[in-house]
Short mmCIF file of C-alpha atoms in Angstrom, two decimals:
data_model
loop_
_atom_site.label_atom_id
_atom_site.label_comp_id
_atom_site.label_asym_id
_atom_site.label_seq_id
_atom_site.Cartn_x
_atom_site.Cartn_y
_atom_site.Cartn_z
CA GLY A 299 103.02 103.31 108.20
CA ALA A 300 99.28 102.91 108.50
CA VAL A 301 97.93 100.44 111.04
CA VAL A 302 95.35 97.78 110.33
CA SER A 303 93.94 95.52 113.00
CA GLN A 304 92.04 92.27 112.79
CA HIS A 305 89.89 90.48 115.28
CA PRO A 306 89.98 87.74 116.33
CA SER A 307 93.57 86.65 115.79
CA TRP A 308 92.54 83.04 115.87
CA VAL A 309 89.25 81.17 116.10
CA ILE A 310 88.16 77.57 116.30
CA CYS A 311 84.62 76.74 115.31
CA LYS A 312 82.54 73.68 114.61
CA SER A 313 81.54 72.65 111.12
CA GLY A 314 78.32 74.31 110.02
CA THR A 315 78.67 77.41 112.16
CA SER A 316 79.45 80.94 110.99
CA VAL A 317 82.43 83.07 111.92
CA LYS A 318 82.84 86.83 111.61
CA ILE A 319 86.24 88.45 111.19
CA GLU A 320 86.69 92.19 111.62
CA CYS A 321 89.23 94.36 109.88
CA ARG A 322 89.82 97.93 111.04
CA SER A 323 92.01 100.72 109.79
CA LEU A 324 93.12 102.46 112.97
CA ASP A 325 94.70 105.71 111.85
CA PHE A 326 93.34 106.32 108.40
CA GLN A 327 90.13 106.01 106.48
CA ALA A 328 90.15 103.19 103.98
CA THR A 329 87.69 103.39 101.14
CA THR A 330 89.01 100.09 99.85
CA MET A 331 89.88 96.98 101.79
CA PHE A 332 90.93 93.58 100.56
CA TRP A 333 90.45 90.08 101.89
CA TYR A 334 92.98 87.36 101.26
CA ARG A 335 93.22 83.72 102.17
CA GLN A 336 96.46 81.86 102.57
CA PHE A 337 96.86 78.11 102.92
CA PRO A 338 100.07 76.69 104.42
CA LYS A 339 103.13 77.20 102.24
CA GLN A 340 101.07 78.95 99.58
CA SER A 341 100.85 82.54 98.50
CA LEU A 342 98.15 85.04 99.22
CA MET A 343 95.00 84.54 97.23
CA LEU A 344 92.78 87.56 96.79
CA MET A 345 89.22 86.70 97.72
CA ALA A 346 87.45 89.99 97.30
CA THR A 347 87.77 93.73 97.15
CA SER A 348 85.60 95.63 99.59
CA ASN A 349 84.53 99.19 98.88
CA GLU A 350 82.88 101.31 101.51
CA GLY A 351 79.18 101.69 100.90
CA SER A 352 78.95 99.29 97.98
CA LYS A 353 78.93 95.59 97.29
CA ALA A 354 82.19 93.71 97.39
CA THR A 355 83.79 92.46 94.22
CA TYR A 356 84.62 88.78 94.47
CA GLU A 357 87.35 86.97 92.62
CA GLN A 358 86.47 84.14 90.31
CA GLY A 359 85.83 80.95 92.21
CA VAL A 360 85.04 82.64 95.53
CA GLU A 361 81.49 81.98 96.69
CA LYS A 362 79.91 85.30 97.58
CA ASP A 363 77.11 83.61 99.51
CA LYS A 364 79.59 81.75 101.65
CA PHE A 365 82.02 84.58 102.28
CA LEU A 366 79.91 87.59 103.16
CA ILE A 367 81.73 90.89 103.13
CA ASN A 368 80.41 94.11 104.57
CA HIS A 369 82.22 97.45 104.46
CA ALA A 370 79.83 99.64 106.36
CA SER A 371 82.24 102.39 107.35
CA LEU A 372 85.53 103.88 106.24
CA THR A 373 87.37 102.07 109.02
CA LEU A 374 85.66 98.70 109.24
CA SER A 375 85.17 95.75 106.93
CA THR A 376 83.90 92.36 108.04
CA LEU A 377 84.19 88.92 106.52
CA THR A 378 81.69 86.30 107.61
CA VAL A 379 82.41 82.70 106.75
CA THR A 380 79.00 81.06 106.69
CA SER A 381 78.39 77.36 107.27
CA ALA A 382 82.09 76.80 107.72
CA HIS A 383 83.63 73.47 106.78
CA PRO A 384 87.05 72.04 107.55
CA GLU A 385 88.29 72.99 104.07
CA ASP A 386 87.69 76.64 105.02
CA SER A 387 90.40 76.36 107.65
CA SER A 388 93.00 78.87 106.59
CA PHE A 389 94.79 82.10 107.42
CA TYR A 390 92.57 85.05 106.50
CA ILE A 391 94.26 88.39 106.08
CA CYS A 392 92.77 91.76 105.33
CA SER A 393 94.52 94.80 103.97
CA ALA A 394 93.58 98.40 103.48
CA ARG A 395 94.72 100.86 100.91
CA ASP A 396 96.07 104.14 102.19
CA PRO A 397 94.30 106.78 100.13
CA TRP A 398 97.04 109.31 100.87
CA GLY A 399 99.84 107.04 99.78
CA ALA A 400 101.92 107.86 96.74
CA GLY A 401 100.70 104.80 94.92
CA TYR A 402 98.61 101.89 95.93
CA GLU A 403 100.28 100.88 99.17
CA GLN A 404 98.39 98.22 101.05
CA TYR A 405 98.81 97.69 104.75
CA PHE A 406 97.98 94.31 106.14
CA GLY A 407 96.26 93.30 109.30
CA PRO A 408 97.91 90.63 111.46
CA GLY A 409 95.64 87.91 110.09
CA THR A 410 93.06 85.55 111.56
CA ARG A 411 93.76 81.87 111.75
CA LEU A 412 90.53 79.92 111.34
CA THR A 413 90.27 76.27 112.25
CA VAL A 414 87.03 74.45 111.52
CA THR A 415 86.59 71.16 113.33
CA GLN B 278 100.62 82.99 82.02
CA LYS B 279 100.35 84.07 85.61
CA GLU B 280 99.94 87.78 86.19
CA VAL B 281 102.85 87.99 88.60
CA GLU B 282 105.62 85.41 88.62
CA GLN B 283 108.51 84.99 90.98
CA ASN B 284 111.36 82.51 91.10
CA SER B 285 109.98 80.24 93.75
CA GLY B 286 113.30 79.38 95.33
CA PRO B 287 114.12 78.53 97.95
CA LEU B 288 117.04 80.90 97.87
CA SER B 289 119.86 80.45 100.32
CA VAL B 290 122.68 82.96 100.81
CA PRO B 291 125.40 83.28 103.43
CA GLU B 292 125.27 86.07 105.95
CA GLY B 293 126.71 89.27 104.52
CA ALA B 294 126.03 88.34 100.89
CA ILE B 295 123.68 90.02 98.45
CA ALA B 296 120.32 88.34 97.95
CA SER B 297 118.64 88.93 94.60
CA LEU B 298 114.91 88.37 94.19
CA ASN B 299 113.15 88.68 90.85
CA CYS B 300 109.61 89.18 89.68
CA THR B 301 107.97 89.48 86.26
CA TYR B 302 104.49 90.71 85.46
CA SER B 303 102.20 90.39 82.50
CA ASP B 304 100.23 93.64 82.45
CA ARG B 305 102.36 96.13 80.55
CA GLY B 306 100.21 98.99 81.82
CA SER B 307 101.09 98.37 85.46
CA GLN B 308 102.36 101.41 87.30
CA SER B 309 102.88 100.45 90.94
CA PHE B 310 105.11 97.72 92.25
CA PHE B 311 105.73 96.54 95.76
CA TRP B 312 107.85 94.15 97.71
CA TYR B 313 106.49 92.64 100.90
CA ARG B 314 108.20 90.45 103.45
CA GLN B 315 106.30 87.71 105.24
CA TYR B 316 107.66 85.83 108.18
CA SER B 317 106.27 82.38 108.80
CA GLY B 318 102.84 82.56 110.43
CA LYS B 319 102.65 86.34 110.09
CA SER B 320 101.02 88.70 107.67
CA PRO B 321 103.00 90.56 104.99
CA GLU B 322 104.73 93.83 105.73
CA LEU B 323 105.61 96.42 103.12
CA ILE B 324 109.33 96.81 102.42
CA MET B 325 109.56 98.86 99.26
CA SER B 326 107.43 100.51 96.66
CA ILE B 327 108.64 101.62 93.24
CA TYR B 328 106.85 103.43 90.47
CA SER B 329 109.52 104.65 88.04
CA ASN B 330 112.10 102.83 85.98
CA GLY B 331 115.46 102.51 87.63
CA ASP B 332 116.67 101.87 91.12
CA LYS B 333 115.27 102.91 94.47
CA GLU B 334 117.35 102.41 97.57
CA ASP B 335 116.24 102.23 101.18
CA GLY B 336 118.91 101.14 103.61
CA ARG B 337 120.07 97.67 102.68
CA PHE B 338 117.24 97.23 100.19
CA THR B 339 117.26 98.26 96.54
CA ALA B 340 114.30 97.83 94.25
CA GLN B 341 114.89 97.84 90.52
CA LEU B 342 112.17 98.36 87.95
CA ASN B 343 112.34 97.82 84.20
CA LYS B 344 108.96 98.42 82.64
CA ALA B 345 110.13 97.65 79.12
CA SER B 346 111.16 94.16 80.20
CA GLN B 347 108.33 93.93 82.71
CA TYR B 348 110.37 92.90 85.65
CA VAL B 349 111.04 94.21 89.11
CA SER B 350 113.72 92.97 91.44
CA LEU B 351 114.78 93.37 95.05
CA LEU B 352 118.36 93.32 96.20
CA ILE B 353 119.20 92.85 99.86
CA ARG B 354 122.76 93.86 100.71
CA ASP B 355 124.64 92.55 103.71
CA SER B 356 122.00 89.88 104.25
CA GLN B 357 121.25 89.01 107.84
CA PRO B 358 119.67 85.89 109.33
CA SER B 359 116.74 88.10 110.32
CA ASP B 360 116.08 88.65 106.62
CA SER B 361 115.08 85.00 106.32
CA ALA B 362 111.45 85.13 105.20
CA THR B 363 109.25 84.84 102.13
CA TYR B 364 109.37 87.84 99.86
CA LEU B 365 106.26 88.67 97.88
CA CYS B 366 106.12 90.80 94.78
CA ALA B 367 102.89 92.68 94.17
CA VAL B 368 101.57 94.63 91.24
CA ASN B 369 98.93 96.70 92.85
CA GLU B 370 96.72 97.74 90.02
CA ASN B 371 95.20 94.28 90.18
CA MET B 372 96.07 93.39 93.78
CA ARG B 373 97.81 90.21 92.73
CA PHE B 374 100.78 88.71 94.49
CA GLY B 375 103.43 86.42 93.18
CA ALA B 376 103.89 83.02 94.76
CA GLY B 377 106.76 84.38 96.82
CA THR B 378 110.42 83.51 97.13
CA ARG B 379 111.58 81.91 100.33
CA LEU B 380 114.94 83.33 101.40
CA THR B 381 117.20 81.75 103.97
CA VAL B 382 120.27 83.62 105.19
CA LYS B 383 122.71 81.25 106.81
CA PRO B 384 124.96 82.53 109.62
#
């Protein structure tokens, strides 16, 4: 299957600072990437859909000015959590759609665990 | 009504038994359906995809799709302790996941 990487795998930051998370498709070009957030013992919550070369589409209730998404190339999307607060502590996971897949297969990165102190 | 609903479990089966996981969806126009497995602290991994009504088998896994009834299920035969995880149903037209069913396979 297709490989998606994320960096960093975990990060601890102080309240009020910003954190950037990178998501890369390693062996395919992804025109569409997705960002999810997962709190402990809860399911994945879609935050936004990122399309290469255009603005991301955010889900209802997700602050676009707080969670900045950039998809500048076909292999890289970034999520920046601005002015992070402890309630932003979560597991952030990206996924990429394989354009050559039979349907809409998504392949997930390993996730980034963010802790805001 | 939630777009994708799963029986939340937890589901516990003995080793060697068949585990049955179910999922219903609200959008009748949905065409692509997926089952993902997520181990604790890890990201989801794709197990099965199904697009047509009927059954699709892959090793010990069988996905079943019934578009008329708007449900998709996953059967795991000969369940192993290593199958213990949360199983997520996804309907990919809208990128929504169900809440997941936590499966425990007891030795």
